[in-house]
């Protein structure tokens, strides 16, 4: 028997834990702890423990497939890529679009955005960060000059107070949650602001249970109270910020008095005072947030408001402080860094900056569309409503027919696409709409890198061969480019060569190569070959900002796009559960995870449920202005009265039948966290 351990990093969340893959006779059969990771010190959550279970699922994609007369037929790589090359040639320019993949490696994403820009000549390049933390990327860039987590995962353990808002890290980032519990053990105060009493909220000393969509009011109220008490950090404000007076004038308005804020948020005045008091008394406060604040029509302003709280109290640029968005997908930080976005090249170099355009044109040897392209919601809107403008989509690893809002709208958009290519590891529900399906290998079958939430670039290592004829994503892209006459621009022999090309063009990654990241990875920015990487951002200055200063601004509370009324009297919020991953492609093929959580549900406050005669286990129809869905009810005291919650992973009861499409005007992130619904008990 041939037996080995292959150290790698987790393919699920952005915490970026390491573990070993256990390989017997060339097949991945299990996982085992890898103790030396500075992120997780050998521990993993259930998804990490069982991350081997989907790898050898019998229905992994094994060969390319072409749709003929409505049915998929197996094809050779030559047949499939010849067809794609011929079709893509007809759609070059703005008629085409590309969606990259936050589950795949940096190398895969670098290759695909380059293919989009260089070969397809399209600015329409995006990925699922749009549905998730685009509000972070835009919001933090506006105030700090960089859209990434400021501190590190291990650093969360060194805080004296954790202000956690809209983050259920016990389920969504369990090993980051562990660091916060280490801080708690050492005496740190834990504050969680969430409309649900989540497993994370249950660990808090103070749970602020506000209505979904009232975060700005809450934060403005807190900041007014802090200023009233003279608890602001005058030194930090003076030396390291601009715009304070105007900001202050706004938050000091009567409408943000604690009495008014209490009415808007539904939170007792004393709880808000306690939160402020604890932040004031703590030497170091860390702010941790995730989608509870980003997935709103005010997502960018929510993010900026969290930043302002930390600027106001001087909690920036030191260990145990900072503004810490926990990024979602394993490599969503990396996909953003790679320029899998419509407005920036790798390293956030703007597509509208002439010097940057010239740099990439010279490096890649081709002309490029120097304009900002469409985001995912804009692509879907255009496919649905103006299909003459947008005709073709190359989709690598995303499953919009489960994960995008308003499924009826997504269905219309996908049906209107003239030529759809899906490259995935499984035949997803979205792949069923494709003209051509291309089989990729998964994380356990490739060398590559991914970048976790704390900007740490870490390795994946090949532990087994991919099934059938599946190939590396970057390799498929390079072979397709060659079919389209651009092979010389994609000359790589292995993933390390892709990385080196990327690093030379990406300032944050310039000092990295596979040799340097071999052991623990490196945190960007890492600008030179002897640079040790960066644990904490913005220590002395906000490097990306004019004069190196962070920027305050006045921000007003605005309610969600859709309000409750007599017909739709409940606020629906949606999100994740610990057992499953967004569209479930991997976790629902994992026997252990599926056993513990076989299907979806809707959480209903126990008083609301009693008023409607609904019991746990009853099937209810949840409906909104977009559609309806049948789903088992779960009655609970843990959700605020008037609010309901659905996890969104489950094909058979998709939350997105009823969610709403309006998005933040800057980040274009949809308002998954608040829409108006009603429920009725389904007749037996
Ligand atoms: N097990 C598991 N882990 C995951 C994922 C998964 O699907 N499963 N997904 C990954 C991805 S892609 C991401 S982006 C992250 C998401 O990680 P999280 O953002 O932590 O997860 P969510 O459940 O989307 O939302 C977090 C919380 O926001 C709360 N919330 C809802 N509305 C509001 C509001 O208006 N204000 C505030 N303050 N809070 C609100 C919800 O009740 C919820 O508890 O997790 C990653 N980790
Ligand atoms: N209602 C509601 N909807 C939501 C959210 C919410 O909170 N509420 N959250 C949103 C968020 S945060 C996100 S991030 C999105 C996620 O939405 P999606 O990106 O659609 O979610 P995933 O299920 O992660 O899909 C990733 C796909 O990549 C494939 N894949 C995995 N590894 C590889 C690889 O190496 N190569 C290739 N080619 N493919 C691979 C998987 O099989 C899967 O089909 O969903 C969003 N949708
Ligand atoms: S916390 Fe995230 S990275 Fe760590 S094992 Fe769990 S899913 Fe994987
Ligand atoms: Mo996400």
PDB file of N, CA, C and O in Angstrom, residues 264-311:
ATOM      1  N   UNK A 264     -35.597  53.075  15.520  1.00  0.00           N
ATOM      2  CA  UNK A 264     -35.321  52.550  14.166  1.00  0.00           C
ATOM      3  C   UNK A 264     -34.829  51.106  14.230  1.00  0.00           C
ATOM      4  O   UNK A 264     -35.210  50.258  13.433  1.00  0.00           O
ATOM      5  N   UNK A 265     -33.968  50.819  15.203  1.00  0.00           N
ATOM      6  CA  UNK A 265     -33.293  49.516  15.226  1.00  0.00           C
ATOM      7  C   UNK A 265     -34.014  48.469  16.068  1.00  0.00           C
ATOM      8  O   UNK A 265     -33.755  47.276  15.929  1.00  0.00           O
ATOM      9  N   UNK A 266     -34.855  48.928  16.983  1.00  0.00           N
ATOM     10  CA  UNK A 266     -35.499  47.993  17.898  1.00  0.00           C
ATOM     11  C   UNK A 266     -34.569  47.518  19.005  1.00  0.00           C
ATOM     12  O   UNK A 266     -34.794  46.457  19.600  1.00  0.00           O
ATOM     13  N   UNK A 267     -33.517  48.272  19.294  1.00  0.00           N
ATOM     14  CA  UNK A 267     -32.529  47.870  20.315  1.00  0.00           C
ATOM     15  C   UNK A 267     -32.648  48.805  21.526  1.00  0.00           C
ATOM     16  O   UNK A 267     -32.713  50.027  21.354  1.00  0.00           O
ATOM     17  N   UNK A 268     -32.678  48.262  22.755  1.00  0.00           N
ATOM     18  CA  UNK A 268     -32.755  49.132  23.934  1.00  0.00           C
ATOM     19  C   UNK A 268     -31.567  50.102  24.014  1.00  0.00           C
ATOM     20  O   UNK A 268     -30.433  49.721  23.702  1.00  0.00           O
ATOM     21  N   UNK A 269     -31.867  51.344  24.435  1.00  0.00           N
ATOM     22  CA  UNK A 269     -30.841  52.391  24.535  1.00  0.00           C
ATOM     23  C   UNK A 269     -29.653  51.921  25.373  1.00  0.00           C
ATOM     24  O   UNK A 269     -28.484  52.132  25.008  1.00  0.00           O
ATOM     25  N   UNK A 270     -29.933  51.255  26.476  1.00  0.00           N
ATOM     26  CA  UNK A 270     -28.848  50.869  27.378  1.00  0.00           C
ATOM     27  C   UNK A 270     -27.863  49.897  26.726  1.00  0.00           C
ATOM     28  O   UNK A 270     -26.673  49.913  27.033  1.00  0.00           O
ATOM     29  N   UNK A 271     -28.371  49.048  25.841  1.00  0.00           N
ATOM     30  CA  UNK A 271     -27.458  48.115  25.155  1.00  0.00           C
ATOM     31  C   UNK A 271     -26.485  48.885  24.259  1.00  0.00           C
ATOM     32  O   UNK A 271     -25.298  48.551  24.177  1.00  0.00           O
ATOM     33  N   UNK A 272     -27.004  49.897  23.591  1.00  0.00           N
ATOM     34  CA  UNK A 272     -26.120  50.667  22.705  1.00  0.00           C
ATOM     35  C   UNK A 272     -25.080  51.410  23.554  1.00  0.00           C
ATOM     36  O   UNK A 272     -23.890  51.456  23.217  1.00  0.00           O
ATOM     37  N   UNK A 273     -25.520  51.945  24.685  1.00  0.00           N
ATOM     38  CA  UNK A 273     -24.579  52.627  25.585  1.00  0.00           C
ATOM     39  C   UNK A 273     -23.497  51.664  26.077  1.00  0.00           C
ATOM     40  O   UNK A 273     -22.313  52.010  26.120  1.00  0.00           O
ATOM     41  N   UNK A 274     -23.915  50.455  26.443  1.00  0.00           N
ATOM     42  CA  UNK A 274     -22.941  49.472  26.954  1.00  0.00           C
ATOM     43  C   UNK A 274     -21.884  49.168  25.900  1.00  0.00           C
ATOM     44  O   UNK A 274     -20.682  49.109  26.203  1.00  0.00           O
ATOM     45  N   UNK A 275     -22.327  48.979  24.658  1.00  0.00           N
ATOM     46  CA  UNK A 275     -21.362  48.681  23.588  1.00  0.00           C
ATOM     47  C   UNK A 275     -20.322  49.809  23.502  1.00  0.00           C
ATOM     48  O   UNK A 275     -19.113  49.561  23.422  1.00  0.00           O
ATOM     49  N   UNK A 276     -20.796  51.046  23.534  1.00  0.00           N
ATOM     50  CA  UNK A 276     -19.878  52.197  23.424  1.00  0.00           C
ATOM     51  C   UNK A 276     -18.920  52.237  24.612  1.00  0.00           C
ATOM     52  O   UNK A 276     -17.717  52.482  24.458  1.00  0.00           O
ATOM     53  N   UNK A 277     -19.475  51.999  25.775  1.00  0.00           N
ATOM     54  CA  UNK A 277     -18.666  52.014  27.008  1.00  0.00           C
ATOM     55  C   UNK A 277     -17.529  50.986  26.912  1.00  0.00           C
ATOM     56  O   UNK A 277     -16.383  51.268  27.232  1.00  0.00           O
ATOM     57  N   UNK A 278     -17.871  49.784  26.469  1.00  0.00           N
ATOM     58  CA  UNK A 278     -16.850  48.723  26.384  1.00  0.00           C
ATOM     59  C   UNK A 278     -15.770  49.079  25.360  1.00  0.00           C
ATOM     60  O   UNK A 278     -14.591  48.822  25.576  1.00  0.00           O
ATOM     61  N   UNK A 279     -16.193  49.650  24.227  1.00  0.00           N
ATOM     62  CA  UNK A 279     -15.201  50.034  23.214  1.00  0.00           C
ATOM     63  C   UNK A 279     -14.285  51.119  23.805  1.00  0.00           C
ATOM     64  O   UNK A 279     -13.062  51.091  23.628  1.00  0.00           O
ATOM     65  N   UNK A 280     -14.884  52.028  24.556  1.00  0.00           N
ATOM     66  CA  UNK A 280     -14.100  53.102  25.180  1.00  0.00           C
ATOM     67  C   UNK A 280     -13.103  52.543  26.194  1.00  0.00           C
ATOM     68  O   UNK A 280     -11.941  52.961  26.249  1.00  0.00           O
ATOM     69  N   UNK A 281     -13.541  51.587  26.985  1.00  0.00           N
ATOM     70  CA  UNK A 281     -12.675  51.063  28.060  1.00  0.00           C
ATOM     71  C   UNK A 281     -11.577  50.128  27.538  1.00  0.00           C
ATOM     72  O   UNK A 281     -10.556  49.966  28.189  1.00  0.00           O
ATOM     73  N   UNK A 282     -11.800  49.533  26.385  1.00  0.00           N
ATOM     74  CA  UNK A 282     -10.812  48.569  25.869  1.00  0.00           C
ATOM     75  C   UNK A 282      -9.606  49.314  25.312  1.00  0.00           C
ATOM     76  O   UNK A 282      -9.753  50.324  24.625  1.00  0.00           O
ATOM     77  N   UNK A 283      -8.446  48.768  25.572  1.00  0.00           N
ATOM     78  CA  UNK A 283      -7.247  49.384  24.984  1.00  0.00           C
ATOM     79  C   UNK A 283      -7.279  49.189  23.460  1.00  0.00           C
ATOM     80  O   UNK A 283      -6.953  50.086  22.698  1.00  0.00           O
ATOM     81  N   UNK A 284      -7.696  47.999  23.031  1.00  0.00           N
ATOM     82  CA  UNK A 284      -7.739  47.699  21.594  1.00  0.00           C
ATOM     83  C   UNK A 284      -9.093  47.075  21.248  1.00  0.00           C
ATOM     84  O   UNK A 284      -9.496  46.110  21.887  1.00  0.00           O
ATOM     85  N   UNK A 285      -9.770  47.636  20.255  1.00  0.00           N
ATOM     86  CA  UNK A 285     -11.015  47.029  19.768  1.00  0.00           C
ATOM     87  C   UNK A 285     -10.828  46.623  18.316  1.00  0.00           C
ATOM     88  O   UNK A 285     -10.328  47.408  17.508  1.00  0.00           O
ATOM     89  N   UNK A 286     -11.230  45.399  17.998  1.00  0.00           N
ATOM     90  CA  UNK A 286     -11.229  44.971  16.601  1.00  0.00           C
ATOM     91  C   UNK A 286     -12.667  45.006  16.088  1.00  0.00           C
ATOM     92  O   UNK A 286     -13.601  44.661  16.819  1.00  0.00           O
ATOM     93  N   UNK A 287     -12.848  45.450  14.851  1.00  0.00           N
ATOM     94  CA  UNK A 287     -14.177  45.369  14.228  1.00  0.00           C
ATOM     95  C   UNK A 287     -14.132  44.223  13.215  1.00  0.00           C
ATOM     96  O   UNK A 287     -13.238  44.168  12.367  1.00  0.00           O
ATOM     97  N   UNK A 288     -15.076  43.301  13.349  1.00  0.00           N
ATOM     98  CA  UNK A 288     -15.155  42.154  12.446  1.00  0.00           C
ATOM     99  C   UNK A 288     -16.529  42.208  11.791  1.00  0.00           C
ATOM    100  O   UNK A 288     -17.535  42.341  12.493  1.00  0.00           O
ATOM    101  N   UNK A 289     -16.575  42.148  10.463  1.00  0.00           N
ATOM    102  CA  UNK A 289     -17.892  42.171   9.832  1.00  0.00           C
ATOM    103  C   UNK A 289     -17.880  41.273   8.616  1.00  0.00           C
ATOM    104  O   UNK A 289     -16.828  40.914   8.091  1.00  0.00           O
ATOM    105  N   UNK A 290     -19.081  40.903   8.171  1.00  0.00           N
ATOM    106  CA  UNK A 290     -19.202  40.184   6.896  1.00  0.00           C
ATOM    107  C   UNK A 290     -20.508  40.562   6.218  1.00  0.00           C
ATOM    108  O   UNK A 290     -20.876  41.756   6.202  1.00  0.00           O
ATOM    109  N   UNK A 291     -21.224  39.578   5.682  1.00  0.00           N
ATOM    110  CA  UNK A 291     -22.297  39.907   4.732  1.00  0.00           C
ATOM    111  C   UNK A 291     -23.525  40.557   5.338  1.00  0.00           C
ATOM    112  O   UNK A 291     -24.323  41.145   4.622  1.00  0.00           O
ATOM    113  N   UNK A 292     -23.696  40.427   6.655  1.00  0.00           N
ATOM    114  CA  UNK A 292     -24.841  41.088   7.274  1.00  0.00           C
ATOM    115  C   UNK A 292     -24.847  42.576   6.988  1.00  0.00           C
ATOM    116  O   UNK A 292     -25.910  43.212   7.019  1.00  0.00           O
ATOM    117  N   UNK A 293     -23.674  43.137   6.692  1.00  0.00           N
ATOM    118  CA  UNK A 293     -23.689  44.560   6.319  1.00  0.00           C
ATOM    119  C   UNK A 293     -23.353  44.825   4.849  1.00  0.00           C
ATOM    120  O   UNK A 293     -23.694  45.872   4.318  1.00  0.00           O
ATOM    121  N   UNK A 294     -22.708  43.859   4.167  1.00  0.00           N
ATOM    122  CA  UNK A 294     -22.330  44.172   2.770  1.00  0.00           C
ATOM    123  C   UNK A 294     -23.453  43.935   1.769  1.00  0.00           C
ATOM    124  O   UNK A 294     -23.508  44.605   0.743  1.00  0.00           O
ATOM    125  N   UNK A 295     -24.327  42.953   2.058  1.00  0.00           N
ATOM    126  CA  UNK A 295     -25.349  42.592   1.054  1.00  0.00           C
ATOM    127  C   UNK A 295     -26.604  43.427   1.224  1.00  0.00           C
ATOM    128  O   UNK A 295     -27.688  42.924   1.519  1.00  0.00           O
ATOM    129  N   UNK A 296     -26.435  44.718   1.030  1.00  0.00           N
ATOM    130  CA  UNK A 296     -27.537  45.665   1.156  1.00  0.00           C
ATOM    131  C   UNK A 296     -27.393  46.731   0.069  1.00  0.00           C
ATOM    132  O   UNK A 296     -26.289  46.963  -0.425  1.00  0.00           O
ATOM    133  N   UNK A 297     -28.491  47.408  -0.215  1.00  0.00           N
ATOM    134  CA  UNK A 297     -28.393  48.536  -1.150  1.00  0.00           C
ATOM    135  C   UNK A 297     -27.554  49.660  -0.542  1.00  0.00           C
ATOM    136  O   UNK A 297     -27.118  50.557  -1.249  1.00  0.00           O
ATOM    137  N   UNK A 298     -27.313  49.600   0.768  1.00  0.00           N
ATOM    138  CA  UNK A 298     -26.397  50.558   1.411  1.00  0.00           C
ATOM    139  C   UNK A 298     -25.113  49.854   1.864  1.00  0.00           C
ATOM    140  O   UNK A 298     -24.455  50.289   2.810  1.00  0.00           O
ATOM    141  N   UNK A 299     -24.735  48.781   1.161  1.00  0.00           N
ATOM    142  CA  UNK A 299     -23.586  47.976   1.580  1.00  0.00           C
ATOM    143  C   UNK A 299     -22.300  48.777   1.724  1.00  0.00           C
ATOM    144  O   UNK A 299     -21.577  48.659   2.720  1.00  0.00           O
ATOM    145  N   UNK A 300     -21.999  49.604   0.734  1.00  0.00           N
ATOM    146  CA  UNK A 300     -20.744  50.375   0.767  1.00  0.00           C
ATOM    147  C   UNK A 300     -20.767  51.346   1.945  1.00  0.00           C
ATOM    148  O   UNK A 300     -19.774  51.495   2.671  1.00  0.00           O
ATOM    149  N   UNK A 301     -21.891  51.978   2.172  1.00  0.00           N
ATOM    150  CA  UNK A 301     -21.986  52.930   3.288  1.00  0.00           C
ATOM    151  C   UNK A 301     -21.952  52.219   4.638  1.00  0.00           C
ATOM    152  O   UNK A 301     -21.411  52.754   5.616  1.00  0.00           O
ATOM    153  N   UNK A 302     -22.508  51.025   4.710  1.00  0.00           N
ATOM    154  CA  UNK A 302     -22.380  50.229   5.932  1.00  0.00           C
ATOM    155  C   UNK A 302     -20.906  49.980   6.242  1.00  0.00           C
ATOM    156  O   UNK A 302     -20.451  50.144   7.378  1.00  0.00           O
ATOM    157  N   UNK A 303     -20.176  49.558   5.208  1.00  0.00           N
ATOM    158  CA  UNK A 303     -18.748  49.247   5.382  1.00  0.00           C
ATOM    159  C   UNK A 303     -17.990  50.496   5.825  1.00  0.00           C
ATOM    160  O   UNK A 303     -17.183  50.470   6.765  1.00  0.00           O
ATOM    161  N   UNK A 304     -18.261  51.607   5.159  1.00  0.00           N
ATOM    162  CA  UNK A 304     -17.555  52.849   5.535  1.00  0.00           C
ATOM    163  C   UNK A 304     -17.889  53.225   6.974  1.00  0.00           C
ATOM    164  O   UNK A 304     -17.029  53.679   7.726  1.00  0.00           O
ATOM    165  N   UNK A 305     -19.149  53.012   7.391  1.00  0.00           N
ATOM    166  CA  UNK A 305     -19.537  53.374   8.757  1.00  0.00           C
ATOM    167  C   UNK A 305     -18.768  52.554   9.794  1.00  0.00           C
ATOM    168  O   UNK A 305     -18.382  53.081  10.842  1.00  0.00           O
ATOM    169  N   UNK A 306     -18.543  51.263   9.502  1.00  0.00           N
ATOM    170  CA  UNK A 306     -17.736  50.451  10.428  1.00  0.00           C
ATOM    171  C   UNK A 306     -16.308  51.015  10.474  1.00  0.00           C
ATOM    172  O   UNK A 306     -15.695  51.141  11.542  1.00  0.00           O
ATOM    173  N   UNK A 307     -15.801  51.384   9.312  1.00  0.00           N
ATOM    174  CA  UNK A 307     -14.472  52.009   9.261  1.00  0.00           C
ATOM    175  C   UNK A 307     -14.420  53.278  10.103  1.00  0.00           C
ATOM    176  O   UNK A 307     -13.457  53.516  10.851  1.00  0.00           O
ATOM    177  N   UNK A 308     -15.469  54.087  10.010  1.00  0.00           N
ATOM    178  CA  UNK A 308     -15.489  55.356  10.764  1.00  0.00           C
ATOM    179  C   UNK A 308     -15.431  55.109  12.271  1.00  0.00           C
ATOM    180  O   UNK A 308     -14.778  55.844  13.004  1.00  0.00           O
ATOM    181  N   UNK A 309     -16.152  54.073  12.729  1.00  0.00           N
ATOM    182  CA  UNK A 309     -16.138  53.769  14.166  1.00  0.00           C
ATOM    183  C   UNK A 309     -14.697  53.505  14.621  1.00  0.00           C
ATOM    184  O   UNK A 309     -14.268  53.981  15.690  1.00  0.00           O
ATOM    185  N   UNK A 310     -13.949  52.787  13.799  1.00  0.00           N
ATOM    186  CA  UNK A 310     -12.573  52.456  14.171  1.00  0.00           C
ATOM    187  C   UNK A 310     -11.652  53.677  14.048  1.00  0.00           C
ATOM    188  O   UNK A 310     -10.718  53.836  14.849  1.00  0.00           O
ATOM    189  N   UNK A 311     -11.908  54.537  13.073  1.00  0.00           N
ATOM    190  CA  UNK A 311     -11.112  55.769  12.953  1.00  0.00           C
ATOM    191  C   UNK A 311     -11.416  56.696  14.124  1.00  0.00           C
ATOM    192  O   UNK A 311     -10.528  57.299  14.723  1.00  0.00           O
TER     193      UNK A 311
END
